[in-house]
Short mmCIF file of C-alpha atoms and ligand atoms in Angstrom, two decimals:
data_model
loop_
_atom_site.label_atom_id
_atom_site.label_comp_id
_atom_site.label_asym_id
_atom_site.label_seq_id
_atom_site.Cartn_x
_atom_site.Cartn_y
_atom_site.Cartn_z
CA MET Q 53 21.12 -86.97 60.51
CA ALA Q 54 24.03 -86.59 57.77
CA PRO Q 55 22.90 -87.42 54.26
CA PRO Q 56 24.23 -90.79 53.01
CA THR Q 57 27.58 -90.55 51.14
CA PHE Q 58 27.28 -92.54 47.86
CA LYS Q 59 30.45 -94.11 46.25
CA ASP Q 60 31.02 -95.18 42.64
CA ALA Q 61 29.22 -93.18 39.95
CA ASN Q 62 28.78 -96.50 38.03
CA PHE Q 63 26.68 -98.22 40.65
CA PRO Q 64 26.20 -96.01 43.56
CA LEU Q 65 26.21 -97.48 47.05
CA SER Q 66 26.17 -96.10 50.54
CA ASP Q 67 27.18 -98.43 53.18
CA GLY Q 68 25.91 -101.25 50.97
CA ARG Q 69 22.63 -99.60 50.42
CA THR Q 70 21.54 -99.06 46.71
CA TYR Q 71 20.75 -95.66 45.46
CA HIS Q 72 17.07 -95.89 44.73
CA VAL Q 73 15.69 -99.00 46.42
CA GLY Q 74 17.78 -98.37 49.37
CA THR Q 75 18.17 -101.86 50.56
CA LYS Q 76 21.36 -103.83 51.20
CA TYR Q 77 22.55 -107.38 51.38
CA GLY Q 78 20.40 -109.43 53.91
CA GLU Q 79 17.28 -107.19 53.60
CA VAL Q 80 15.87 -108.76 50.37
CA ALA Q 81 14.89 -112.32 49.55
CA ASN Q 82 15.62 -114.32 46.41
CA ARG Q 83 11.86 -114.71 45.80
CA ILE Q 84 10.34 -111.34 45.12
CA ILE Q 85 6.78 -110.32 44.57
CA THR Q 86 6.67 -106.71 42.88
CA VAL Q 87 3.62 -104.50 42.61
CA GLY Q 88 3.04 -100.95 41.72
CA ASP Q 89 1.80 -99.48 45.01
CA ALA Q 90 2.57 -99.85 48.64
CA TYR Q 91 -1.15 -100.50 49.64
CA ARG Q 92 -0.99 -103.61 47.45
CA ALA Q 93 2.23 -104.59 49.01
CA ARG Q 94 0.85 -104.31 52.47
CA ASN Q 95 -2.16 -106.35 51.53
CA ILE Q 96 0.06 -109.15 50.10
CA ALA Q 97 2.43 -108.90 53.21
CA SER Q 98 -0.60 -109.57 55.50
CA HIS Q 99 -0.15 -113.31 54.43
CA LEU Q 100 3.42 -113.50 55.63
CA ASP Q 101 4.24 -115.44 58.87
CA PRO Q 102 3.92 -113.07 61.78
CA ILE Q 103 7.10 -114.49 63.31
CA PRO Q 104 9.76 -113.24 62.62
CA LYS Q 105 8.28 -109.86 62.27
CA PRO Q 106 8.61 -108.83 58.54
CA TYR Q 107 11.32 -106.24 57.97
CA GLU Q 108 10.08 -102.98 56.07
CA PHE Q 109 11.95 -100.20 54.54
CA THR Q 110 10.66 -97.29 52.38
CA SER Q 111 13.34 -95.54 50.36
CA LYS Q 112 13.67 -91.77 49.84
CA ARG Q 113 12.49 -92.63 46.19
CA GLN Q 114 9.31 -94.38 47.74
CA PHE Q 115 10.48 -98.02 46.73
CA PHE Q 116 8.84 -99.93 49.54
CA THR Q 117 10.36 -103.33 50.48
CA ILE Q 118 8.78 -105.75 52.99
CA THR Q 119 10.81 -108.91 53.65
CA GLY Q 120 9.52 -111.86 55.84
CA ARG Q 121 8.56 -115.44 55.44
CA PHE Q 122 5.70 -117.36 53.98
CA LYS Q 123 5.27 -120.76 55.57
CA GLY Q 124 8.96 -120.37 56.38
CA VAL Q 125 10.07 -119.42 53.02
CA PRO Q 126 11.99 -116.04 52.80
CA VAL Q 127 10.12 -113.74 50.35
CA SER Q 128 10.25 -109.91 49.64
CA ILE Q 129 7.44 -107.88 48.41
CA VAL Q 130 8.54 -104.62 46.70
CA ALA Q 131 6.29 -101.74 45.52
CA ILE Q 132 8.20 -99.87 42.82
CA GLY Q 133 5.71 -97.37 41.33
CA MET Q 134 5.25 -97.41 37.68
CA GLY Q 135 6.99 -97.85 34.45
CA LEU Q 136 9.98 -99.25 32.67
CA ALA Q 137 12.63 -96.98 34.33
CA VAL Q 138 11.71 -97.93 37.89
CA THR Q 139 11.52 -101.54 36.90
CA ASP Q 140 15.13 -101.36 35.69
CA MET Q 141 16.22 -99.76 38.97
CA PHE Q 142 14.31 -102.18 41.03
CA ILE Q 143 15.66 -105.27 39.35
CA ARG Q 144 19.29 -104.16 39.20
CA GLU Q 145 19.35 -102.89 42.77
CA CYS Q 146 17.78 -105.96 44.12
CA ARG Q 147 20.01 -108.26 42.03
CA ALA Q 148 23.09 -106.39 43.54
CA VAL Q 149 22.05 -107.24 47.17
CA VAL Q 150 20.78 -110.86 46.63
CA SER Q 151 23.06 -113.94 45.94
CA GLY Q 152 21.98 -116.91 43.92
CA GLU Q 153 19.14 -117.29 41.55
CA MET Q 154 16.37 -114.55 41.71
CA VAL Q 155 12.75 -115.25 41.04
CA VAL Q 156 10.40 -112.32 40.57
CA ILE Q 157 6.60 -112.39 40.16
CA ARG Q 158 4.83 -109.13 39.24
CA PHE Q 159 1.13 -108.56 40.37
CA GLY Q 160 -0.20 -105.60 38.57
CA SER Q 161 -3.30 -103.99 37.34
CA CYS Q 162 -3.88 -103.81 33.56
CA GLY Q 163 -6.21 -102.89 30.83
CA SER Q 164 -7.49 -105.67 28.56
CA VAL Q 165 -7.61 -105.12 24.85
CA ASP Q 166 -9.48 -108.34 23.94
CA ARG Q 167 -13.39 -108.11 23.55
CA THR Q 168 -14.12 -111.49 24.83
CA ARG Q 169 -11.34 -112.43 27.05
CA GLY Q 170 -9.89 -110.48 30.11
CA GLN Q 171 -13.11 -109.12 31.37
CA ILE Q 172 -12.99 -106.49 34.38
CA GLY Q 173 -11.84 -108.30 37.68
CA GLN Q 174 -10.46 -111.32 35.81
CA ILE Q 175 -6.83 -112.25 36.35
CA VAL Q 176 -4.53 -112.46 33.28
CA VAL Q 177 -1.32 -114.17 33.14
CA ALA Q 178 1.34 -113.28 30.55
CA ASP Q 179 2.88 -115.84 28.21
CA ALA Q 180 5.17 -113.20 26.79
CA SER Q 181 5.41 -109.47 26.51
CA VAL Q 182 5.86 -106.83 23.69
CA CYS Q 183 7.18 -103.36 24.21
CA VAL Q 184 5.21 -100.50 22.73
CA SER Q 185 7.13 -97.27 22.50
CA ARG Q 186 6.23 -93.82 21.19
CA ASN Q 187 8.40 -92.86 18.14
CA HIS Q 188 9.21 -89.24 19.34
CA ASP Q 189 10.68 -88.28 16.12
CA TYR Q 190 7.45 -88.98 14.09
CA PHE Q 191 5.81 -86.10 15.63
CA PHE Q 192 8.32 -83.54 14.39
CA GLY Q 193 7.00 -83.72 10.84
CA HIS Q 194 3.61 -82.39 12.26
CA VAL Q 195 4.97 -79.29 13.54
CA PRO Q 196 5.86 -76.93 11.02
CA SER Q 197 8.44 -74.83 13.02
CA PHE Q 198 10.56 -77.91 13.49
CA VAL Q 199 12.96 -79.02 10.81
CA PRO Q 200 11.74 -82.44 9.64
CA PRO Q 201 14.48 -85.03 10.34
CA ALA Q 202 16.36 -86.39 7.38
CA ALA Q 203 15.58 -89.89 8.23
CA PRO Q 204 11.99 -91.28 7.38
CA LEU Q 205 9.61 -90.49 10.23
CA GLY Q 206 8.33 -94.12 10.48
CA ALA Q 207 5.15 -95.08 12.36
CA PRO Q 208 4.20 -93.14 15.50
CA TYR Q 209 4.46 -96.31 17.77
CA VAL Q 210 6.95 -99.07 17.49
CA PHE Q 211 6.07 -102.63 18.46
CA SER Q 212 9.14 -104.74 19.66
CA LYS Q 213 9.51 -108.51 19.36
CA SER Q 214 8.00 -110.43 22.19
CA VAL Q 215 10.03 -111.84 24.99
CA PRO Q 216 8.63 -114.82 26.96
CA ALA Q 217 7.84 -115.13 30.66
CA ASP Q 218 9.53 -118.02 32.34
CA PRO Q 219 7.10 -120.84 31.10
CA THR Q 220 7.49 -122.84 34.30
CA LEU Q 221 6.63 -119.98 36.47
CA ALA Q 222 3.86 -118.63 34.26
CA SER Q 223 2.16 -122.16 34.21
CA LEU Q 224 2.57 -122.43 38.08
CA LEU Q 225 1.04 -118.95 38.39
CA GLU Q 226 -1.74 -119.81 36.29
CA SER Q 227 -2.62 -123.12 37.82
CA ARG Q 228 -2.35 -121.82 41.41
CA LEU Q 229 -4.35 -118.77 40.70
CA SER Q 230 -7.06 -121.07 38.88
CA ALA Q 231 -7.14 -123.35 41.80
CA VAL Q 232 -7.85 -120.53 44.32
CA LEU Q 233 -10.03 -118.25 42.14
CA GLY Q 234 -11.66 -120.76 39.79
CA PRO Q 235 -10.44 -121.42 36.16
CA GLU Q 236 -13.25 -118.91 34.70
CA SER Q 237 -11.31 -115.96 36.55
CA VAL Q 238 -8.10 -116.64 35.04
CA CYS Q 239 -6.81 -116.39 31.44
CA ARG Q 240 -3.50 -116.28 29.60
CA GLY Q 241 -2.26 -114.46 26.72
CA LEU Q 242 0.23 -111.88 25.27
CA ASN Q 243 0.95 -108.77 27.13
CA ALA Q 244 2.17 -105.31 25.79
CA SER Q 245 4.18 -103.18 28.10
CA THR Q 246 3.84 -99.52 27.16
CA ASP Q 247 6.20 -96.65 27.66
CA TYR Q 248 3.33 -94.35 28.63
CA PHE Q 249 -0.12 -94.84 30.02
CA TYR Q 250 -2.10 -92.46 27.70
CA PRO Q 251 -0.58 -92.27 24.18
CA SER Q 252 1.13 -95.60 23.82
CA GLN Q 253 -2.13 -97.56 25.24
CA GLY Q 254 -4.26 -95.79 22.47
CA ARG Q 255 -6.03 -93.34 24.86
CA ASN Q 256 -7.66 -90.30 23.22
CA ASP Q 257 -6.59 -86.88 24.60
CA PRO Q 258 -7.95 -84.00 22.56
CA HIS Q 259 -5.07 -81.59 23.90
CA PHE Q 260 -2.46 -83.47 22.08
CA ASP Q 261 -1.76 -85.02 18.67
CA ASP Q 262 -1.09 -88.68 19.55
CA SER Q 263 -1.67 -90.31 16.27
CA ASN Q 264 -2.79 -93.40 18.07
CA THR Q 265 -6.48 -94.03 16.96
CA SER Q 266 -5.41 -97.33 15.24
CA LEU Q 267 -2.94 -98.32 17.85
CA ILE Q 268 -4.77 -101.07 19.51
CA ASP Q 269 -6.18 -102.49 16.22
CA ASP Q 270 -2.60 -102.46 14.65
CA LEU Q 271 -1.06 -104.08 17.67
CA CYS Q 272 -3.75 -106.83 17.78
CA LYS Q 273 -3.38 -107.26 14.04
CA GLN Q 274 0.48 -107.92 14.51
CA TYR Q 275 0.00 -109.93 17.49
CA PRO Q 276 -3.42 -111.88 17.31
CA ASN Q 277 -3.10 -113.21 20.94
CA MET Q 278 -2.70 -109.79 22.40
CA LEU Q 279 -4.49 -109.62 25.85
CA PHE Q 280 -3.55 -106.79 28.12
CA PHE Q 281 -1.68 -103.61 28.49
CA GLU Q 282 0.44 -102.67 31.31
CA MET Q 283 4.00 -100.86 31.92
CA GLU Q 284 6.47 -103.05 33.45
CA ASN Q 285 6.47 -106.79 32.39
CA TYR Q 286 8.42 -106.38 29.11
CA LEU Q 287 11.34 -105.13 30.93
CA LEU Q 288 11.10 -107.73 33.80
CA PHE Q 289 11.10 -110.71 31.07
CA HIS Q 290 13.82 -108.88 28.95
CA MET Q 291 16.05 -108.42 32.04
CA ALA Q 292 15.56 -112.21 32.82
CA LEU Q 293 16.62 -112.91 29.26
CA CYS Q 294 19.66 -110.75 29.51
CA SER Q 295 20.72 -112.19 32.85
CA GLN Q 296 20.62 -115.61 31.47
CA ARG Q 297 23.02 -114.30 28.76
CA ARG Q 298 25.64 -113.58 31.44
CA THR Q 299 27.68 -116.48 33.34
CA ILE Q 300 28.28 -114.30 36.60
CA LYS Q 301 26.52 -116.16 39.24
CA GLY Q 302 26.50 -115.82 43.02
CA PRO Q 303 26.33 -118.90 45.39
CA GLN Q 304 23.31 -120.93 44.18
CA GLU Q 305 20.56 -121.30 46.64
CA SER Q 306 17.79 -123.95 46.45
CA HIS Q 307 14.35 -123.00 45.25
CA ASP Q 308 12.49 -126.12 46.13
CA GLY Q 309 12.81 -127.41 42.52
CA VAL Q 310 11.69 -124.19 40.87
CA SER Q 311 15.33 -123.55 39.71
CA SER Q 312 16.04 -126.87 38.32
CA SER Q 313 14.98 -126.21 34.71
CA PHE Q 314 17.00 -123.01 34.28
CA PRO Q 315 20.40 -123.88 35.62
CA GLN Q 316 22.12 -121.07 33.57
CA GLY Q 317 19.75 -118.31 34.66
CA ASN Q 318 20.15 -115.91 37.52
CA LEU Q 319 16.92 -114.12 37.10
CA ARG Q 320 13.52 -115.66 36.27
CA ALA Q 321 10.30 -113.87 35.88
CA ALA Q 322 6.51 -114.10 35.35
CA ALA Q 323 3.45 -111.86 35.80
CA ALA Q 324 -0.10 -111.82 36.52
CA ALA Q 325 -2.53 -108.78 36.54
CA MET Q 326 -6.02 -107.94 37.52
CA VAL Q 327 -7.98 -106.16 34.74
CA PHE Q 328 -9.13 -102.77 35.87
CA ALA Q 329 -9.86 -101.51 32.42
CA GLN Q 330 -11.76 -103.10 29.40
CA ARG Q 331 -10.73 -101.08 26.52
CA ALA Q 332 -13.24 -102.49 23.96
CA SER Q 333 -16.31 -101.78 26.36
CA ASN Q 334 -14.65 -98.61 27.94
CA GLY Q 335 -15.57 -100.15 31.29
CA PHE Q 336 -13.42 -99.64 34.46
CA VAL Q 337 -13.33 -101.41 37.70
CA THR Q 338 -15.08 -100.18 40.64
CA PRO Q 339 -14.04 -100.87 44.33
CA GLY Q 340 -15.55 -104.08 45.86
CA MET Q 341 -16.26 -105.64 42.31
C1 R1P H 278 -0.89 -97.48 35.47
O1 R1P H 278 -1.94 -96.96 36.06
C2 R1P H 278 -0.23 -98.58 36.38
O2 R1P H 278 -0.94 -99.58 36.73
C3 R1P H 278 -0.44 -100.78 36.26
C4 R1P H 278 0.54 -100.40 35.14
O3 R1P H 278 1.51 -101.28 34.75
C5 R1P H 278 1.17 -99.14 35.61
O4 R1P H 278 2.23 -99.37 36.51
O5 R1P H 278 0.21 -101.64 37.14
P1 R1P H 278 0.23 -101.33 38.68
O6 R1P H 278 -1.18 -101.45 39.30
O7 R1P H 278 1.14 -102.57 39.39
O8 R1P H 278 0.92 -100.15 38.90
#
């Protein structure tokens, strides 16, 4: 089969299909659940109505989309992999093939940084998210062969301001999860999305100078309600914020009352995650827990 021909370097499309996610108009619903891996996507998709049979598409970049109906309501589940860059591709490329308001919920796995809340196996719901990024320039000063930059090196990690989840969606997520799993299994707090899994989450690696031994303490000092690390939510919430700063809107579609409190916005987002790692106790989830 001939390779697809993409047109428009600014936003490449081939026969209406996006460059990385690979879907086109009609293949993605306005309500999206996003996850990291395809296995989790299939698990969630097992709850979709069997008829009509859900549509599935795996792109050449391994974005995996399943679109079907849940109790008659169209919903897509999209597995995107990991990190901020793929989150950006996922949101922009789905946004381009969906009209009307778009609602995105992320179900991830995460590491808890709180000693008492966010135990392994619990579900945490994000009130808001902070971005933790590695300041690459900082490390130049530690390597003698590099010319130190003229500007101050600053701190090794940068903590952004926090950006809120959609408050209505976050509360709905918390209450529905609590109703199903029991309130003791769900807690809510602040999330930090990191640009890397190892250095920016304060993991120790003897092979590299990461200057991160105090990162978790520093972050919790600056943000006392800090609860968990993962790698995508910040961008999701930030893009929702940026979408609400735009006036371009497609034809509005009903979201059963969910849309009513944000008439201006064209993307709304919230996120929950299961705690896989407890950083204070150094515990990690085991299958079947
Ligand atoms: C790191 O192992 C990955 O797990 C978490 C992080 O955000 C990162 O993507 O989420 P997922 O389990 O959804 O991938």
